[in-house]
PDB file of C-alpha atoms in Angstrom:
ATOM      1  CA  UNK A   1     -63.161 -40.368  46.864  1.00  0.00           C
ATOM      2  CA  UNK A   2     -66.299 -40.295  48.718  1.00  0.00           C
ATOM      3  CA  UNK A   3     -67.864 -44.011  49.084  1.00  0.00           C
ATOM      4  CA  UNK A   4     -71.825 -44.442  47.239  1.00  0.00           C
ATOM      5  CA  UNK A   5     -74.651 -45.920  49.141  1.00  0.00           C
ATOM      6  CA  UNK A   6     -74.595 -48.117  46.484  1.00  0.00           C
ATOM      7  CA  UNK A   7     -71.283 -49.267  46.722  1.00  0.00           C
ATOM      8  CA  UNK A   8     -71.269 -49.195  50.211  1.00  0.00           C
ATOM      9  CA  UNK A   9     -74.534 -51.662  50.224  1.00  0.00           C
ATOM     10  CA  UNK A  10     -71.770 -54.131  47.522  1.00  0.00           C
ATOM     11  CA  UNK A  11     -68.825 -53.402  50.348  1.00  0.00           C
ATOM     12  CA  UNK A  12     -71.364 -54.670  53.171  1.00  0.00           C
ATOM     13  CA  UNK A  13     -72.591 -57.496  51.695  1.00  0.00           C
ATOM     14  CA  UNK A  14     -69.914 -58.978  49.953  1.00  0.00           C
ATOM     15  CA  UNK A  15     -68.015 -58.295  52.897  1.00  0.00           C
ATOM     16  CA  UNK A  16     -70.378 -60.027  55.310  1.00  0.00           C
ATOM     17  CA  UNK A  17     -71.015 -63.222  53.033  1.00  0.00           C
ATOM     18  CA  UNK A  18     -66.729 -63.334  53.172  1.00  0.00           C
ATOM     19  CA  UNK A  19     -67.193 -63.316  56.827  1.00  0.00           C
ATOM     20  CA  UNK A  20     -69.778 -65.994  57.102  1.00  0.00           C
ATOM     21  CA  UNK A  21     -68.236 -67.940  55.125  1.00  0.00           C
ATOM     22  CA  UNK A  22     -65.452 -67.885  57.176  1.00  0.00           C
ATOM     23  CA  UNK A  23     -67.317 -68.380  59.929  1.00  0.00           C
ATOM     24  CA  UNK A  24     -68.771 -71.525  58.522  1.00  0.00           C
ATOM     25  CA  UNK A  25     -65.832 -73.118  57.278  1.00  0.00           C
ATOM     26  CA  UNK A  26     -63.968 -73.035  61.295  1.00  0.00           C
ATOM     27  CA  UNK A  27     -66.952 -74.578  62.627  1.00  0.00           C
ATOM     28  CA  UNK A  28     -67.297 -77.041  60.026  1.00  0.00           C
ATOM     29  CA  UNK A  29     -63.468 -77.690  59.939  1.00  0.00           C
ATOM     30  CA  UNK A  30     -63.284 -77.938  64.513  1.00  0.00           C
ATOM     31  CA  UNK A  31     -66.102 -80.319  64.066  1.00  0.00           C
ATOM     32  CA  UNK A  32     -64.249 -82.621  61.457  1.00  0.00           C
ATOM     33  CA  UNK A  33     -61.137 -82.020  63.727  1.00  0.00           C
ATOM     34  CA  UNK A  34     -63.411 -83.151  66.780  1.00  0.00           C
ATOM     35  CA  UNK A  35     -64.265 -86.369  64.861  1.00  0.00           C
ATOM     36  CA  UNK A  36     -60.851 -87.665  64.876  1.00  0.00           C
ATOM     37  CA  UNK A  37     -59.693 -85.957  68.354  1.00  0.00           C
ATOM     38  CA  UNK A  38     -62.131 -88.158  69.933  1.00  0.00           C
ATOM     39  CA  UNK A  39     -62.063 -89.455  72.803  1.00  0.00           C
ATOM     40  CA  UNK A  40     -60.453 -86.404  74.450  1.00  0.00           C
ATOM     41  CA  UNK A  41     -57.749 -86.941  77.035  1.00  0.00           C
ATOM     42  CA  UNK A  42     -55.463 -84.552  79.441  1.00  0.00           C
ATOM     43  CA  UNK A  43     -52.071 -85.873  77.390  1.00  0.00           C
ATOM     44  CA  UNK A  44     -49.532 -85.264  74.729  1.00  0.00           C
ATOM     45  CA  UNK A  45     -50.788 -88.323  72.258  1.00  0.00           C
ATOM     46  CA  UNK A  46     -54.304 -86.211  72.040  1.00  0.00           C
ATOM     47  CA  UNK A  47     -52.852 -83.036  71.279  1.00  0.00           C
ATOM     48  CA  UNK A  48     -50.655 -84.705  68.856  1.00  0.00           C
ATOM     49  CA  UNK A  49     -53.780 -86.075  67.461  1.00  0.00           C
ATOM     50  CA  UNK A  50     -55.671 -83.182  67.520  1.00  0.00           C
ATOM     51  CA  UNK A  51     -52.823 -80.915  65.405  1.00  0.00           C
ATOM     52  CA  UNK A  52     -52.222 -84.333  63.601  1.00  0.00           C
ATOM     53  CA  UNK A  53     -55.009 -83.748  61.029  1.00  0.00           C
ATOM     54  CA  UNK A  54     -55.516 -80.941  58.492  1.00  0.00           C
ATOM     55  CA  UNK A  55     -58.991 -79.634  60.134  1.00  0.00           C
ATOM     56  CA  UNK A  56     -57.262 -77.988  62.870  1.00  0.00           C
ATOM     57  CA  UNK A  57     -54.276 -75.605  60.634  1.00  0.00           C
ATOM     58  CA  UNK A  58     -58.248 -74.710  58.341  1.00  0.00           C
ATOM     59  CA  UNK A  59     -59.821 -73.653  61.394  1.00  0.00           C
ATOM     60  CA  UNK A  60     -56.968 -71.628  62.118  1.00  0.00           C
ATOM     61  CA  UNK A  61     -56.957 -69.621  58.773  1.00  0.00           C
ATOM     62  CA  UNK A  62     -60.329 -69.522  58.869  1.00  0.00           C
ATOM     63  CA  UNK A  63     -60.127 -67.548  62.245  1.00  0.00           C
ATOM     64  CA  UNK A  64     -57.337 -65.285  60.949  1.00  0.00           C
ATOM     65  CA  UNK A  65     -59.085 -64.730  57.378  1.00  0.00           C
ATOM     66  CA  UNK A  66     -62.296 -64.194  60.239  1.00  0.00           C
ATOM     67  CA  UNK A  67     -60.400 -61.382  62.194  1.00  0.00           C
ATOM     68  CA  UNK A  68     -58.983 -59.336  58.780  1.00  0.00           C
ATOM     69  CA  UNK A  69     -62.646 -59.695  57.585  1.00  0.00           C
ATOM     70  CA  UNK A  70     -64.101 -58.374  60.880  1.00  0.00           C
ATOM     71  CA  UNK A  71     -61.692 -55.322  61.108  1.00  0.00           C
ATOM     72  CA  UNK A  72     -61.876 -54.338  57.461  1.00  0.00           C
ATOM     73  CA  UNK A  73     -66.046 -54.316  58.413  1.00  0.00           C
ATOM     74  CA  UNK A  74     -65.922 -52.580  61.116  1.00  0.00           C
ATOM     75  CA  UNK A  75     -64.062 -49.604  59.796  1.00  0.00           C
ATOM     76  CA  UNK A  76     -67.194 -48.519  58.039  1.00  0.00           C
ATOM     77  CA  UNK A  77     -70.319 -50.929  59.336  1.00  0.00           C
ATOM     78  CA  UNK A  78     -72.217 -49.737  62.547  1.00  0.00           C
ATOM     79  CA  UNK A  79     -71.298 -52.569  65.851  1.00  0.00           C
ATOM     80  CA  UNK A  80     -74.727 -53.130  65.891  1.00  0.00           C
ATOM     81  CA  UNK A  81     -76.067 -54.513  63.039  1.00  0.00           C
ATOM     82  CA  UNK A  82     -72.474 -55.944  61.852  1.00  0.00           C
ATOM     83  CA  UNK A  83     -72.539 -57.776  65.026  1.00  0.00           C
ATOM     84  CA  UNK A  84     -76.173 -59.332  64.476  1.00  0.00           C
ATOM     85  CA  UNK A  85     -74.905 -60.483  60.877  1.00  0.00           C
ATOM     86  CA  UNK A  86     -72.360 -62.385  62.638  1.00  0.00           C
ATOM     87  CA  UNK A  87     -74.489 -64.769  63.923  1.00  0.00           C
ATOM     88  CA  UNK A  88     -76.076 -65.623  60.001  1.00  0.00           C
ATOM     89  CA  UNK A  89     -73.232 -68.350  60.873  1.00  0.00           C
ATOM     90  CA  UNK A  90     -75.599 -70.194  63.049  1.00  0.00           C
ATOM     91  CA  UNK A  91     -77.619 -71.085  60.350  1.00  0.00           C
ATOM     92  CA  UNK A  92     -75.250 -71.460  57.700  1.00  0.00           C
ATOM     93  CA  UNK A  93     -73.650 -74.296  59.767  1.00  0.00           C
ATOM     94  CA  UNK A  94     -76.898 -75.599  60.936  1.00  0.00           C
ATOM     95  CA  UNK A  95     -77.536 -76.236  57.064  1.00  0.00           C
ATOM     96  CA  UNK A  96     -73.901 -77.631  56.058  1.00  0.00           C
ATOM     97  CA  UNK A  97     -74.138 -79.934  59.157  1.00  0.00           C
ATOM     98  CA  UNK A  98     -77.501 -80.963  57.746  1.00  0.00           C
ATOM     99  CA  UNK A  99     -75.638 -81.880  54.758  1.00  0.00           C
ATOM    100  CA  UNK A 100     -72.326 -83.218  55.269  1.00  0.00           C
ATOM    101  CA  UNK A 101     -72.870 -84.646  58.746  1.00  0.00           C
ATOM    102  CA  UNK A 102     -76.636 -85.858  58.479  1.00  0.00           C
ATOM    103  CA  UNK A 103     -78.097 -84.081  61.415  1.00  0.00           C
ATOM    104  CA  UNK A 104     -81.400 -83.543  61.647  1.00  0.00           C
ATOM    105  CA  UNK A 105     -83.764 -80.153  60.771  1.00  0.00           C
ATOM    106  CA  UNK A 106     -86.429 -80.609  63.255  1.00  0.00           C
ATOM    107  CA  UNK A 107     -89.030 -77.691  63.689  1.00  0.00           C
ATOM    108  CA  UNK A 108     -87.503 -75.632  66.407  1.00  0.00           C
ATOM    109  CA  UNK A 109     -83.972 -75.431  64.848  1.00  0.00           C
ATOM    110  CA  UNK A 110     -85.963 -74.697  61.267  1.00  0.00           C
ATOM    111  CA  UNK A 111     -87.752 -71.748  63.488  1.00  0.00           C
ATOM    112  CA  UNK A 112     -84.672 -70.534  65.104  1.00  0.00           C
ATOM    113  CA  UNK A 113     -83.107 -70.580  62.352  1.00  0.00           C
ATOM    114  CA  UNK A 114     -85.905 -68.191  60.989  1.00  0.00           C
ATOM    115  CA  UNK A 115     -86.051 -65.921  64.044  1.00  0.00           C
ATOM    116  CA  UNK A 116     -82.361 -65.533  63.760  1.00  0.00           C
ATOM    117  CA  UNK A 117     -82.919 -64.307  59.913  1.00  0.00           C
ATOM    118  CA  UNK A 118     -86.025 -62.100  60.876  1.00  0.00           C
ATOM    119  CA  UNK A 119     -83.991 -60.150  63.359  1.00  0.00           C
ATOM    120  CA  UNK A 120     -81.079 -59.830  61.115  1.00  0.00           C
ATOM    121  CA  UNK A 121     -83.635 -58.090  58.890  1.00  0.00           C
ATOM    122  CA  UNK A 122     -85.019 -56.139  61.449  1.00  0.00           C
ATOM    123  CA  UNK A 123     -81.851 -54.775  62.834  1.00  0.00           C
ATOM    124  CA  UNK A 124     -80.797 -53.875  59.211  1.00  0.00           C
ATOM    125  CA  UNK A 125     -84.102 -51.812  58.457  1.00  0.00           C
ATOM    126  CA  UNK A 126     -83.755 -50.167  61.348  1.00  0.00           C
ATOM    127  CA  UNK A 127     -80.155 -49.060  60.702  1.00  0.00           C
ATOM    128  CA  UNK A 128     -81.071 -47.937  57.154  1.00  0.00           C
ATOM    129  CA  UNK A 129     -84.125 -45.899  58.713  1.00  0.00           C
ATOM    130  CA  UNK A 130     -81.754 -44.028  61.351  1.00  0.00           C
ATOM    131  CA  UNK A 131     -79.396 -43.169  57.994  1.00  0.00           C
ATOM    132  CA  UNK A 132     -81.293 -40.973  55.841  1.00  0.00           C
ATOM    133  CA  UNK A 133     -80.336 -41.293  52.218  1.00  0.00           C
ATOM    134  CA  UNK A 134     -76.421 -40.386  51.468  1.00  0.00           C
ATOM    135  CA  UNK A 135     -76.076 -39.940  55.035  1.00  0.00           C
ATOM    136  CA  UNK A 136     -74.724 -43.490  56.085  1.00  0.00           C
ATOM    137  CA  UNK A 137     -71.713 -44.360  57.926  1.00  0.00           C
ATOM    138  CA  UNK A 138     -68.523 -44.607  55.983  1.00  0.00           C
ATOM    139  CA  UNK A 139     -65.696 -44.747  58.842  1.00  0.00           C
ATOM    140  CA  UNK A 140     -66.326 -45.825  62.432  1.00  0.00           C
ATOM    141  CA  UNK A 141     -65.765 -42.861  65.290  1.00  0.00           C
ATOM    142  CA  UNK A 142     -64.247 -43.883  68.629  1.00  0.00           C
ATOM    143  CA  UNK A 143     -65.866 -42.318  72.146  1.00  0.00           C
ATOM    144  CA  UNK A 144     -64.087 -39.070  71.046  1.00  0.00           C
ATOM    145  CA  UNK A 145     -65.999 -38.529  67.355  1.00  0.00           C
ATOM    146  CA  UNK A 146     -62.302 -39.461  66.280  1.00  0.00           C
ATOM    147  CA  UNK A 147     -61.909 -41.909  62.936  1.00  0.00           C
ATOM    148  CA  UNK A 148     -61.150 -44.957  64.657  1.00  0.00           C
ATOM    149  CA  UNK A 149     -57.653 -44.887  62.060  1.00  0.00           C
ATOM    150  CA  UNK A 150     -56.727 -41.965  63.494  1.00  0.00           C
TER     151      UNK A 150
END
């Protein structure tokens, strides 16, 4: 059964909000873990403090729910622009740290944060203007033209 642009466009950005999340949650979760590694020293008693609190085991199935996420996207996204979406994680965590960990928003990270999103954009359009109508991507080809599966 042949894939719609329209439920390809669902697939995509489901799939990518999945992955940010994700994304999100490890760096929120190795920053929590950080708080109660600290102060960081060359010896058993810190790694047993380290793997002593919950944050660590979430930022590790965060990173594997991450890597089934990534492969299942990559099957059918282009590198480019999938890898660009990636980095929505940079301000998804610069807004939960905000939040849960008081940091500041100054002007700079409030425009990077912006420039990030603006290229994101960019790199999409430009992706859906190199696919003509019902002519997108559905499976990724390796250096031969071969499915990638195959």
């Amino acid at each position: 059964m042949a894939s719609t642009p329209q439920r390809l466009g669902r697939f995509y950005f489901f799939g990518f909000l999945i992955l940010v999340a994700f994304d999100t949650v490890v760096q929120l979760a190795f920053k929590y873990a950080g708080n109660h590694a600290f102060p960081p020293e060359a010896n058993w008693a810190w790694i047993v403090r380290v793997f002593g609190h919950p944050w660590i085991y979430l930022a590790v199935v965060g990173y594997v729910g991450n890597f089934f996420t990534w492969m299942t996207l990559l099957k059918h996204a282009p590198i480019g622009p999938a890898f660009a979406v990636t980095h929505l994680e940079v301000v998804s965590v610069m807004l939960f740290s905000i939040w849960l960990f008081n940091e500041p928003l100054t002007w700079a990270r409030a425009i990077g944060a912006l420039v990030i999103v603006a290229g994101i954009v960019c790199l999409a359009l430009a992706e859906s203007g190199a696919h003509p109508e019902g002519d997108a991507p559905t499976e990724a080809k390796g250096a031969l033209g071969v499915a990638a599966g195959d």
